[in-house]
Amino acid sequence: MNQQQRSALLHSSSLFPPPPGVKLSYGTAGFRADASLLESTVFRVGILAALRSIQTGSVIGLMITASHNQVSDNGVKIADPSGGMLTQLWEPFADAIANAPDPNSLLQLLDDFVKKENITLEGGPAARVLLGRDTRPSGASLVEAAKQGITCITGGTAIDVGVLTTPQLHWMVRAKNKGVEASEHHYYDQIVTSFSYLMDNIPRENSSKDVNDKLIVDGADGVGGEKLEKLKSSLKYLSIDVRNYGDGVLNEGVGADYVQKEKVVPRGFGPSDAGIRCASLDGDADRLVYFSVLSNSNKIDLVDGDKILSLFALFLKEQLRILDDKANTSSYKASLGVVQTAYANGASTEYLKQLGLEVVLTPTGVKYLHEKAAEYDIGIYFEANGHGTILFSETFLSWLENINNELSSTSKGSDQHKAASNLLAVSKLINQAVGDALSGLLLVEAILQHMGWSIQKWNELYQDLPSRQLKVKVVDRTAVITGNAETVVVSPVGIQEAIDAEIAKYTKGRCFVRPSGTEDVVRVYAEASTQEAADSLAHSVMVIVHQFLWF
Ligand code: NG1
Ligand code: ZN
């Protein structure tokens, strides 16, 4: 690092002192905290993004959002060149620089890291970072801090793409690095075109009375609602009523996280919506759940991420089967895999296995699910909370393109041809970079129309086991170390035996605890054959967590 670069770093970082006594960790979704604590962190993540861009010779993304957290929080995360999450190899360094106490120790860390990672600061490619943010009021000033971080690396360019959903930013990073058109307009163009294509391909006999074109969407008073309100007029065959698209307080009594955890209607919905298909996005539109309002009540029937996954899996399996039926073309045995976390409802896992699908569990966090799903030709991953997507391998996609062309000339309009083109359309509609509520919603809508299913019919695929999630405040949540995709606690010693003894008291009992990656709590999840039993199991395990960790 030359002298000019060193002075630039020392000078700029002295303008962004870290708040005293705050220790931050990159977590499951980047850094998150009260927005007033984040300027220094975002500035430093700007530096990190610039270094990552130089090292990879690619465009990197930096997103300012705290997703479903309350409006006074904010957060920052990095999108790697593929559009996926920052490589896990860099996370410890992200933690180290975020927590460096002063400009000199920050400079020392950067100097060592640049050497260790062979990052060429002079004469190599210049850093290019796409900067996006959600609608939080604190976003604008945090974007300025990020710009300072990016540009204090010599030659670094910050490209401010304004207010976007998190998945749009990830999509743009991926598109830019593939050398294709990457504006927000192109994003809409791609999803609207592939959605229309799927809708046009629907077998006429399935356009039944069971499924109508009306959908009500809760936009969480965030960026997703705002974007969908603008997008909806270009969606043929679908009539969307968007509520909560920006007038109320972000995530307050609204949004996918609220709906999924509380199982009640979001603000602006009520008994008059009973029976209608409804969906809810989270604050940055990377989560999606569906629900229907029960008559004369504020309660809902929740259709969560596990059921979205099941719907996608059914449809894709069917398309692959139809494609496989044809004998006249070179065959390709595409691998189809399903990836969940321990939070997936046990009934969903059982249902998916009964369909003959391969189901794998990973620890919580998109990075783990995504990595695993990428091992298949078609990998579908979803968290119960509604974050997920479908990944297609390059090999499979190029085979599919060829077959589609072949079928288009030999048997245009045949079932096989439609199956091939449906699969291609899904790969274009669904975000290949990260879970995306807007494109996920359009795929759900297209499949429901294709099946001729109402939301009630979809919800009947299987019956969820009653479950309960609790948060426990402890002195130090990092004292909880888990194993086996977070299904068991390895440390503190003895706690797992105590949990097992509780689980054994319940029919269909299942329970696990893990430290949250986004909040300062330990989470408890319990499942059992009745709601009372699930509540009671969760509660007893919460007491155990207290006993072992409140010292
Ligand atoms: P943590 O706080 O680590 O449980 C939560 C979600 C994750 C994931 C991240 C990122 C639950 C139980 N956990 O993580 O699945 O979505 O937020 O937003 O829903
Ligand atoms: Zn989110």
Coordinates of C-alpha atoms and ligand atoms in Angstrom, one line a residue:
M1 CA 0.0 0.0 0.0
N2 CA 1.6 3.3 -1.0
Q3 CA 1.8 6.4 1.1
Q4 CA -1.0 8.3 -0.7
Q5 CA -3.4 5.3 -0.1
R6 CA -2.4 5.1 3.5
S7 CA -3.0 8.7 4.2
A8 CA -6.4 8.6 2.4
L9 CA -7.5 5.7 4.5
L10 CA -6.2 7.3 7.8
H11 CA -7.9 10.6 7.0
S12 CA -11.3 9.2 5.9
S13 CA -11.5 6.7 8.7
S14 CA -10.9 9.4 11.3
L15 CA -14.2 10.9 10.0
F16 CA -16.1 7.7 10.9
P17 CA -15.1 6.7 14.4
P18 CA -16.8 3.5 15.6
P19 CA -19.3 3.8 18.5
P20 CA -17.5 2.9 21.7
G21 CA -18.3 -0.5 23.3
V22 CA -20.3 -1.9 20.4
K23 CA -19.2 -5.2 18.9
L24 CA -20.7 -6.2 15.6
S25 CA -20.7 -9.4 13.7
Y26 CA -21.4 -10.1 10.0
G27 CA -24.0 -12.7 10.9
T28 CA -26.5 -14.5 8.7
A29 CA -27.3 -11.4 6.7
G30 CA -24.5 -8.9 7.1
F31 CA -24.2 -6.3 9.9
R32 CA -27.4 -5.2 11.5
A33 CA -27.9 -2.7 14.4
D34 CA -29.7 0.5 15.4
A35 CA -29.0 2.8 12.4
S36 CA -27.3 5.4 14.7
L37 CA -24.5 2.9 15.3
L38 CA -23.7 2.0 11.8
E39 CA -22.0 4.9 10.0
S40 CA -18.5 3.6 10.7
T41 CA -19.4 0.0 9.9
V42 CA -20.9 1.0 6.6
F43 CA -17.9 3.1 5.7
R44 CA -15.6 0.2 6.4
V45 CA -17.8 -2.2 4.5
G46 CA -17.4 0.2 1.6
I47 CA -13.7 -0.3 1.8
L48 CA -14.2 -4.1 2.0
A49 CA -16.5 -4.1 -1.1
A50 CA -13.9 -2.1 -3.0
L51 CA -11.1 -4.6 -2.1
R52 CA -13.3 -7.5 -3.1
S53 CA -14.0 -5.8 -6.4
I54 CA -10.3 -5.4 -7.1
Q55 CA -9.5 -8.9 -6.1
T56 CA -12.2 -10.5 -8.3
G57 CA -11.9 -8.0 -11.1
S58 CA -15.7 -7.8 -11.0
V59 CA -18.5 -5.6 -9.9
I60 CA -19.5 -6.0 -6.3
G61 CA -22.8 -5.0 -4.6
L62 CA -23.4 -3.3 -1.4
M63 CA -26.9 -3.2 0.0
I64 CA -28.1 -1.1 2.9
T65 CA -31.1 -2.8 4.5
A66 CA -32.2 -4.4 7.7
S67 CA -34.9 -6.4 6.0
H68 CA -37.8 -7.2 8.4
N69 CA -36.2 -5.4 11.5
Q70 CA -37.9 -2.3 12.9
V71 CA -37.5 0.9 11.0
S72 CA -34.9 2.4 13.3
D73 CA -32.5 -0.4 12.6
N74 CA -30.4 -0.7 9.4
G75 CA -27.8 -3.0 8.1
V76 CA -25.3 -3.6 5.3
K77 CA -24.3 -6.6 3.3
I78 CA -22.1 -7.4 0.3
A79 CA -23.1 -9.2 -2.9
D80 CA -20.3 -11.2 -4.5
P81 CA -19.7 -11.2 -8.3
S82 CA -22.2 -14.1 -8.9
G83 CA -24.9 -12.0 -7.1
G84 CA -24.8 -14.3 -4.1
M85 CA -23.7 -13.5 -0.6
L86 CA -20.1 -12.4 0.2
T87 CA -17.8 -15.4 0.3
Q88 CA -17.7 -16.8 3.8
L89 CA -13.9 -16.7 3.7
W90 CA -14.0 -12.9 4.0
E91 CA -16.5 -12.8 6.9
P92 CA -13.9 -13.0 9.7
F93 CA -12.1 -10.1 8.0
A94 CA -15.4 -8.1 7.8
D95 CA -15.8 -8.6 11.6
A96 CA -12.2 -7.6 12.3
I97 CA -12.4 -4.3 10.4
A98 CA -15.8 -3.4 11.6
N99 CA -14.5 -3.7 15.2
A100 CA -11.1 -2.1 14.8
P101 CA -11.0 0.6 17.5
D102 CA -9.2 3.4 15.7
P103 CA -7.8 4.5 12.2
N104 CA -4.3 3.1 12.9
S105 CA -5.5 -0.4 13.8
L106 CA -7.9 -0.4 10.8
L107 CA -5.0 0.5 8.5
Q108 CA -2.9 -2.2 10.0
L109 CA -5.6 -4.8 9.4
L110 CA -6.2 -3.6 5.8
D111 CA -2.4 -3.6 5.1
D112 CA -2.0 -7.2 6.3
F113 CA -5.2 -8.4 4.5
V114 CA -4.2 -6.8 1.2
K115 CA -0.8 -8.6 1.4
K116 CA -2.3 -11.9 2.5
E117 CA -4.9 -11.9 -0.3
N118 CA -2.5 -10.6 -2.9
I119 CA -4.8 -7.7 -3.7
T120 CA -3.0 -5.3 -6.1
L121 CA -3.9 -1.7 -5.2
E122 CA -1.8 0.0 -7.9
G123 CA -1.9 -0.7 -11.6
G124 CA -4.6 -3.5 -11.4
P125 CA -8.4 -3.2 -12.1
A126 CA -10.2 -0.4 -10.3
A127 CA -13.0 -1.1 -7.9
R128 CA -16.6 -0.8 -9.0
V129 CA -19.4 -1.2 -6.4
L130 CA -23.1 -1.0 -7.0
L131 CA -24.8 0.7 -4.1
G132 CA -28.5 0.0 -3.2
R133 CA -30.7 0.8 -0.3
D134 CA -34.2 0.1 1.0
T135 CA -36.7 2.8 2.0
R136 CA -35.4 3.3 5.6
P137 CA -34.9 7.0 6.4
S138 CA -31.4 6.3 7.6
G139 CA -30.5 4.8 4.2
A140 CA -29.5 8.0 2.4
S141 CA -26.8 9.0 4.9
L142 CA -25.5 5.5 5.2
V143 CA -25.1 5.4 1.4
E144 CA -22.9 8.5 1.7
A145 CA -20.7 6.7 4.3
A146 CA -20.4 3.7 1.9
K147 CA -19.4 6.0 -0.9
Q148 CA -16.6 7.5 1.2
G149 CA -15.4 4.0 2.0
I150 CA -15.4 2.8 -1.6
T151 CA -13.8 6.0 -3.0
C152 CA -11.0 6.2 -0.4
I153 CA -9.5 3.1 -2.2
T154 CA -7.7 4.8 -5.1
G155 CA -9.7 4.6 -8.4
G156 CA -12.7 3.1 -6.6
T157 CA -16.1 4.0 -8.2
A158 CA -19.4 3.9 -6.3
I159 CA -22.4 3.5 -8.6
D160 CA -25.5 4.6 -6.7
V161 CA -28.5 2.7 -8.0
G162 CA -30.9 4.2 -5.5
V163 CA -33.8 2.5 -3.7
L164 CA -34.1 -1.1 -4.7
T165 CA -35.3 -4.4 -3.3
T166 CA -32.4 -6.5 -2.0
P167 CA -32.9 -9.1 -4.7
Q168 CA -32.9 -6.5 -7.4
L169 CA -29.5 -5.3 -6.3
H170 CA -28.2 -8.9 -6.3
W171 CA -29.7 -9.5 -9.7
M172 CA -28.0 -6.4 -11.1
V173 CA -24.6 -7.4 -9.8
R174 CA -25.0 -10.8 -11.4
A175 CA -26.2 -9.4 -14.7
K176 CA -23.4 -6.8 -14.9
N177 CA -20.8 -9.4 -14.4
K178 CA -22.3 -11.6 -17.1
G179 CA -22.1 -8.6 -19.4
V180 CA -25.8 -8.4 -20.0
E181 CA -28.2 -5.4 -19.5
A182 CA -28.5 -4.8 -15.8
S183 CA -30.8 -1.9 -15.1
E184 CA -33.9 -2.0 -13.0
H185 CA -35.9 -1.7 -16.2
H186 CA -34.2 -4.8 -17.6
Y187 CA -35.0 -6.7 -14.4
Y188 CA -38.8 -5.9 -14.9
D189 CA -38.6 -6.7 -18.5
Q190 CA -37.1 -10.1 -17.8
I191 CA -39.6 -11.1 -15.1
V192 CA -42.7 -9.7 -16.9
T193 CA -41.7 -11.5 -20.2
S194 CA -41.1 -14.9 -18.6
F195 CA -44.2 -14.6 -16.5
S196 CA -46.4 -13.9 -19.6
Y197 CA -44.7 -16.8 -21.3
L198 CA -45.7 -19.2 -18.5
M199 CA -49.2 -17.8 -18.4
D200 CA -49.6 -18.2 -22.2
N201 CA -48.5 -21.8 -21.9
I202 CA -51.2 -22.8 -19.4
P203 CA -53.3 -25.7 -20.6
R204 CA -56.8 -24.3 -21.3
E205 CA -58.6 -27.0 -19.4
N206 CA -56.8 -25.8 -16.2
S207 CA -58.1 -22.3 -16.4
S208 CA -60.7 -23.5 -13.9
K209 CA -63.1 -21.5 -11.8
D210 CA -61.2 -22.5 -8.6
V211 CA -58.4 -20.0 -9.1
N212 CA -59.2 -16.4 -9.9
D213 CA -57.0 -13.6 -11.0
K214 CA -57.4 -11.5 -7.8
L215 CA -54.5 -11.2 -5.4
I216 CA -54.0 -8.9 -2.5
V217 CA -50.4 -8.1 -1.5
D218 CA -49.1 -6.6 1.8
G219 CA -46.0 -4.6 0.9
A220 CA -44.8 -4.2 4.5
D221 CA -44.7 -0.5 3.9
G222 CA -41.3 -1.0 2.3
V223 CA -39.6 -1.1 -1.0
G224 CA -41.3 -4.2 -2.4
G225 CA -44.8 -2.7 -2.1
E226 CA -43.6 0.5 -3.8
K227 CA -42.1 -1.5 -6.7
L228 CA -45.0 -3.9 -7.1
E229 CA -47.5 -1.0 -7.2
K230 CA -45.6 0.3 -10.3
L231 CA -45.1 -3.1 -11.8
K232 CA -48.6 -4.5 -11.5
S233 CA -50.1 -2.8 -14.6
S234 CA -47.7 -4.7 -16.9
L235 CA -48.9 -8.1 -15.6
K236 CA -51.5 -9.6 -17.7
Y237 CA -54.0 -12.2 -16.3
L238 CA -53.4 -10.9 -12.8
S239 CA -55.2 -8.2 -10.8
I240 CA -53.2 -7.1 -7.8
D241 CA -54.4 -4.9 -5.0
V242 CA -51.2 -3.7 -3.2
R243 CA -51.7 -2.5 0.4
N244 CA -49.1 -1.1 2.7
Y245 CA -46.9 0.2 0.0
G246 CA -45.3 3.1 1.9
D247 CA -47.8 5.1 3.9
G248 CA -47.4 3.4 7.2
V249 CA -44.4 2.5 9.4
L250 CA -42.1 -0.1 7.8
N251 CA -42.5 -3.6 9.2
E252 CA -44.9 -2.4 12.0
G253 CA -47.7 -4.9 12.2
V254 CA -47.1 -5.7 8.5
G255 CA -44.8 -7.8 6.4
A256 CA -43.9 -11.4 5.8
D257 CA -42.0 -11.8 9.1
Y258 CA -44.9 -10.5 11.2
V259 CA -47.5 -12.6 9.3
Q260 CA -45.4 -15.8 9.5
K261 CA -44.5 -15.4 13.2
E262 CA -47.8 -14.0 14.6
K263 CA -50.2 -15.8 12.2
V264 CA -52.6 -12.9 12.2
V265 CA -53.6 -10.4 9.4
P266 CA -51.3 -7.6 8.7
R267 CA -52.5 -4.0 9.1
G268 CA -55.0 -3.0 6.4
F269 CA -56.4 -6.5 6.1
G270 CA -59.6 -7.8 7.8
P271 CA -62.5 -10.1 7.8
S272 CA -63.8 -8.6 4.5
D273 CA -60.8 -10.2 2.8
A274 CA -61.8 -13.7 4.0
G275 CA -61.1 -16.4 1.4
I276 CA -59.2 -14.2 -1.0
R277 CA -55.6 -15.1 -2.0
C278 CA -53.2 -12.8 -0.1
A279 CA -49.4 -12.5 0.0
S280 CA -47.0 -10.6 2.2
L281 CA -43.5 -9.3 1.4
D282 CA -40.9 -8.4 3.9
G283 CA -39.2 -5.0 4.3
D284 CA -36.7 -5.5 1.5
A285 CA -38.7 -7.9 -0.6
D286 CA -36.6 -11.0 -0.3
R287 CA -39.2 -13.0 1.6
L288 CA -42.7 -14.0 0.6
V289 CA -45.5 -15.8 2.3
Y290 CA -49.1 -16.3 1.3
F291 CA -52.2 -16.4 3.5
S292 CA -55.9 -16.4 3.5
V293 CA -58.0 -14.6 6.1
L294 CA -60.4 -16.8 8.1
S295 CA -64.0 -15.7 8.1
N296 CA -65.1 -13.4 10.9
S297 CA -61.6 -13.3 12.4
N298 CA -58.2 -11.6 12.3
K299 CA -56.6 -15.1 12.2
I300 CA -55.1 -16.5 9.0
D301 CA -54.3 -19.7 7.3
L302 CA -50.6 -19.3 6.7
V303 CA -49.0 -20.7 3.5
D304 CA -45.3 -20.4 4.3
G305 CA -42.0 -20.8 2.5
D306 CA -42.2 -24.6 3.0
K307 CA -45.4 -24.7 1.0
I308 CA -44.1 -22.4 -1.7
L309 CA -41.2 -24.7 -2.0
S310 CA -43.6 -27.7 -2.2
L311 CA -45.6 -26.0 -4.9
F312 CA -42.4 -25.3 -6.9
A313 CA -41.1 -28.8 -6.4
L314 CA -44.3 -30.4 -7.6
F315 CA -44.4 -28.2 -10.7
L316 CA -40.8 -28.7 -11.7
K317 CA -40.9 -32.5 -11.0
E318 CA -43.9 -32.7 -13.3
Q319 CA -42.2 -30.7 -16.1
L320 CA -39.2 -32.9 -15.9
R321 CA -41.3 -36.0 -16.0
I322 CA -43.1 -34.8 -19.2
L323 CA -39.8 -33.9 -20.7
D324 CA -38.4 -37.4 -19.9
D325 CA -41.3 -39.1 -21.7
K326 CA -40.0 -38.2 -25.0
A327 CA -37.9 -40.9 -26.6
N328 CA -36.7 -39.1 -29.7
T329 CA -34.0 -36.8 -28.2
S330 CA -30.9 -37.3 -26.2
S331 CA -31.9 -37.8 -22.7
Y332 CA -30.4 -36.1 -19.7
K333 CA -31.2 -37.2 -16.1
A334 CA -31.5 -33.8 -14.4
S335 CA -30.9 -34.0 -10.6
L336 CA -33.6 -32.2 -8.6
G337 CA -32.8 -31.4 -5.0
V338 CA -34.6 -29.6 -2.2
V339 CA -32.8 -27.7 0.5
Q340 CA -34.3 -26.7 3.8
T341 CA -33.2 -25.7 7.3
A342 CA -34.2 -27.1 10.7
Y343 CA -37.0 -24.5 10.8
A344 CA -38.8 -26.3 8.0
N345 CA -42.1 -27.7 9.3
G346 CA -41.6 -31.5 9.9
A347 CA -44.7 -32.2 7.8
S348 CA -43.2 -30.4 4.8
T349 CA -40.1 -32.5 4.9
E350 CA -42.1 -35.7 5.2
Y351 CA -44.3 -34.6 2.3
L352 CA -41.3 -33.8 0.0
K353 CA -39.7 -37.1 0.8
Q354 CA -42.9 -38.9 0.0
L355 CA -42.8 -37.2 -3.4
G356 CA -39.6 -39.1 -3.9
L357 CA -37.5 -35.9 -3.7
E358 CA -34.0 -35.6 -2.2
V359 CA -34.2 -33.3 0.8
V360 CA -31.1 -31.9 2.5
L361 CA -30.9 -29.7 5.7
T362 CA -28.3 -27.0 6.1
P363 CA -27.7 -24.5 8.9
T364 CA -29.8 -21.3 8.9
G365 CA -28.6 -18.6 6.5
V366 CA -29.0 -18.1 2.8
K367 CA -25.4 -18.6 2.1
Y368 CA -25.6 -22.3 3.3
L369 CA -28.9 -23.1 1.5
H370 CA -27.7 -21.4 -1.7
E371 CA -24.4 -23.2 -1.7
K372 CA -26.1 -26.6 -1.3
A373 CA -28.8 -26.0 -3.9
A374 CA -26.1 -25.1 -6.4
E375 CA -25.0 -28.7 -6.4
Y376 CA -28.0 -29.8 -8.3
D377 CA -29.2 -29.3 -11.9
I378 CA -32.3 -27.8 -10.3
G379 CA -31.8 -26.9 -6.7
I380 CA -34.8 -25.5 -4.8
Y381 CA -34.2 -23.9 -1.4
F382 CA -36.6 -22.2 0.9
E383 CA -36.6 -21.1 4.5
A384 CA -40.0 -21.5 6.3
N385 CA -40.0 -17.7 6.6
G386 CA -40.3 -17.3 2.9
H387 CA -36.8 -16.7 1.7
G388 CA -35.8 -18.9 -1.2
T389 CA -35.3 -19.5 -4.9
I390 CA -34.6 -22.1 -7.5
L391 CA -31.1 -22.5 -9.0
F392 CA -30.5 -24.0 -12.4
S393 CA -27.0 -25.4 -13.4
E394 CA -25.4 -24.0 -16.5
T395 CA -25.0 -27.5 -18.0
F396 CA -28.7 -28.3 -17.6
L397 CA -29.7 -24.9 -19.0
S398 CA -27.6 -25.3 -22.1
W399 CA -29.0 -28.8 -22.7
L400 CA -32.5 -27.4 -22.2
E401 CA -31.9 -24.6 -24.7
N402 CA -30.8 -27.2 -27.3
I403 CA -33.8 -29.5 -26.6
N404 CA -36.2 -26.6 -26.7
N405 CA -34.9 -25.6 -30.1
E406 CA -35.0 -29.1 -31.4
L407 CA -38.6 -29.6 -30.1
S408 CA -39.6 -26.3 -31.5
S409 CA -38.8 -27.5 -35.0
T410 CA -39.9 -31.2 -34.6
S411 CA -43.0 -30.9 -32.4
K412 CA -43.9 -27.3 -31.7
G413 CA -46.6 -26.9 -29.1
S414 CA -46.4 -30.5 -27.9
D415 CA -46.4 -31.2 -24.2
Q416 CA -42.7 -31.9 -24.3
H417 CA -42.0 -28.7 -26.0
K418 CA -44.1 -26.8 -23.5
A419 CA -42.4 -28.5 -20.6
A420 CA -38.9 -27.5 -22.0
S421 CA -40.0 -24.0 -22.5
N422 CA -41.7 -23.8 -19.2
L423 CA -38.5 -24.8 -17.4
L424 CA -36.6 -22.2 -19.4
A425 CA -39.1 -19.5 -18.5
V426 CA -38.9 -20.5 -14.8
S427 CA -35.1 -20.1 -14.9
K428 CA -35.5 -16.6 -16.3
L429 CA -38.4 -15.6 -14.0
I430 CA -36.9 -16.8 -10.7
N431 CA -33.9 -14.9 -9.4
Q432 CA -30.7 -16.9 -9.8
A433 CA -28.8 -14.8 -7.4
V434 CA -30.9 -14.8 -4.2
G435 CA -34.5 -15.3 -2.9
D436 CA -36.8 -12.7 -4.4
A437 CA -40.4 -12.0 -3.3
L438 CA -41.5 -10.3 -6.5
S439 CA -40.3 -13.0 -8.9
G440 CA -41.3 -15.8 -6.4
L441 CA -44.8 -14.3 -6.3
L442 CA -45.1 -14.3 -10.0
L443 CA -44.0 -17.9 -10.2
V444 CA -46.5 -18.9 -7.5
E445 CA -49.3 -17.2 -9.4
A446 CA -48.3 -18.8 -12.7
I447 CA -48.2 -22.3 -11.1
L448 CA -51.5 -21.9 -9.3
Q449 CA -53.1 -20.9 -12.6
H450 CA -51.4 -23.8 -14.3
M451 CA -52.7 -26.3 -11.7
G452 CA -56.1 -24.6 -11.5
W453 CA -55.7 -24.4 -7.7
S454 CA -57.2 -22.0 -5.2
I455 CA -55.0 -21.0 -2.2
Q456 CA -57.1 -23.4 -0.1
K457 CA -56.4 -26.3 -2.4
W458 CA -52.7 -25.4 -2.3
N459 CA -52.7 -25.2 1.5
E460 CA -54.1 -28.7 1.7
L461 CA -51.0 -30.3 0.2
Y462 CA -50.2 -31.3 3.8
Q463 CA -51.1 -30.2 7.3
D464 CA -48.4 -28.2 9.2
L465 CA -47.4 -29.6 12.5
P466 CA -48.1 -27.0 15.2
S467 CA -45.0 -25.1 16.1
R468 CA -43.7 -22.3 18.4
Q469 CA -40.7 -20.0 18.1
L470 CA -39.4 -18.1 21.1
K471 CA -36.5 -15.7 21.6
V472 CA -34.4 -15.9 24.8
K473 CA -32.2 -13.1 26.0
V474 CA -28.9 -14.5 27.4
V475 CA -25.6 -13.0 28.6
D476 CA -23.6 -14.3 25.6
R477 CA -25.3 -16.0 22.8
T478 CA -22.0 -17.0 21.2
A479 CA -21.7 -19.5 24.1
V480 CA -24.2 -21.7 22.2
I481 CA -22.4 -23.9 19.7
T482 CA -24.5 -26.2 17.5
G483 CA -23.8 -29.1 15.2
N484 CA -25.6 -31.3 12.6
A485 CA -27.3 -28.4 10.7
E486 CA -28.1 -26.7 14.0
T487 CA -30.3 -29.6 15.2
V488 CA -28.1 -30.3 18.3
V489 CA -26.2 -28.1 20.8
V490 CA -22.6 -29.2 21.3
S491 CA -21.8 -26.6 23.9
P492 CA -22.6 -25.9 26.8
V493 CA -22.2 -29.5 27.6
G494 CA -25.3 -31.1 29.1
I495 CA -27.9 -28.8 27.6
Q496 CA -28.7 -31.1 24.7
E497 CA -29.4 -34.0 27.1
A498 CA -31.7 -31.8 29.0
I499 CA -33.5 -30.7 25.8
D500 CA -33.8 -34.4 24.7
A501 CA -35.4 -35.3 28.0
E502 CA -38.1 -32.7 27.4
I503 CA -38.6 -33.7 23.7
A504 CA -39.2 -37.3 24.8
K505 CA -42.3 -36.2 26.7
Y506 CA -44.1 -35.1 23.5
T507 CA -45.8 -37.0 20.6
K508 CA -44.0 -35.9 17.4
G509 CA -41.9 -33.6 19.6
R510 CA -39.0 -31.8 17.9
C511 CA -37.0 -28.9 19.3
F512 CA -33.7 -27.1 18.8
V513 CA -32.0 -24.0 19.9
R514 CA -29.4 -21.8 18.1
P515 CA -28.0 -18.3 18.5
S516 CA -29.6 -15.8 16.1
G517 CA -27.3 -14.3 13.5
T518 CA -29.3 -11.1 13.2
E519 CA -30.4 -10.4 16.7
D520 CA -28.9 -10.6 20.2
V521 CA -31.0 -13.6 21.2
V522 CA -31.0 -17.4 21.3
R523 CA -33.9 -18.8 19.3
V524 CA -36.0 -21.8 20.4
Y525 CA -38.1 -23.8 17.9
A526 CA -40.5 -26.5 19.0
E527 CA -42.9 -28.7 17.1
A528 CA -45.4 -31.2 18.5
S529 CA -48.8 -32.8 17.7
T530 CA -50.9 -30.0 19.2
Q531 CA -50.4 -26.3 19.6
E532 CA -50.5 -26.6 23.4
A533 CA -47.8 -29.2 23.3
A534 CA -45.6 -27.2 21.0
D535 CA -46.0 -24.1 23.2
S536 CA -45.2 -26.1 26.3
L537 CA -42.2 -27.8 24.8
A538 CA -40.8 -24.4 23.6
H539 CA -41.4 -23.0 27.0
S540 CA -39.7 -25.7 29.0
V541 CA -36.7 -25.5 26.6
M542 CA -36.6 -21.8 27.1
V543 CA -36.3 -22.4 30.9
I544 CA -33.4 -24.8 30.2
V545 CA -31.6 -22.3 28.0
H546 CA -31.9 -19.8 30.9
Q547 CA -30.5 -22.2 33.4
F548 CA -27.5 -23.0 31.3
L549 CA -26.8 -19.5 29.9
W550 CA -27.9 -16.9 32.4
F551 CA -24.9 -16.6 34.6
Ligands
NG1_1 P1 -31.4 -15.5 12.5 O1 -31.6 -14.2 13.2 O2 -30.0 -15.9 12.3 O3 -32.3 -16.6 13.0 C1 -33.0 -14.7 10.5 C2 -33.9 -15.9 10.0 C3 -33.0 -16.6 8.9 C4 -32.6 -15.6 7.8 C5 -32.0 -14.4 8.4 C6 -31.7 -13.3 7.4 C7 -35.4 -17.3 11.2 C8 -35.6 -18.2 12.3 N1 -34.2 -16.8 11.0 O4 -31.8 -15.2 11.0 O5 -33.8 -17.6 8.4 O6 -33.7 -15.3 7.0 O7 -32.8 -13.8 9.5 O8 -32.7 -12.4 7.2 O9 -36.4 -17.0 10.5
ZN2 ZN -35.6 -9.5 3.9

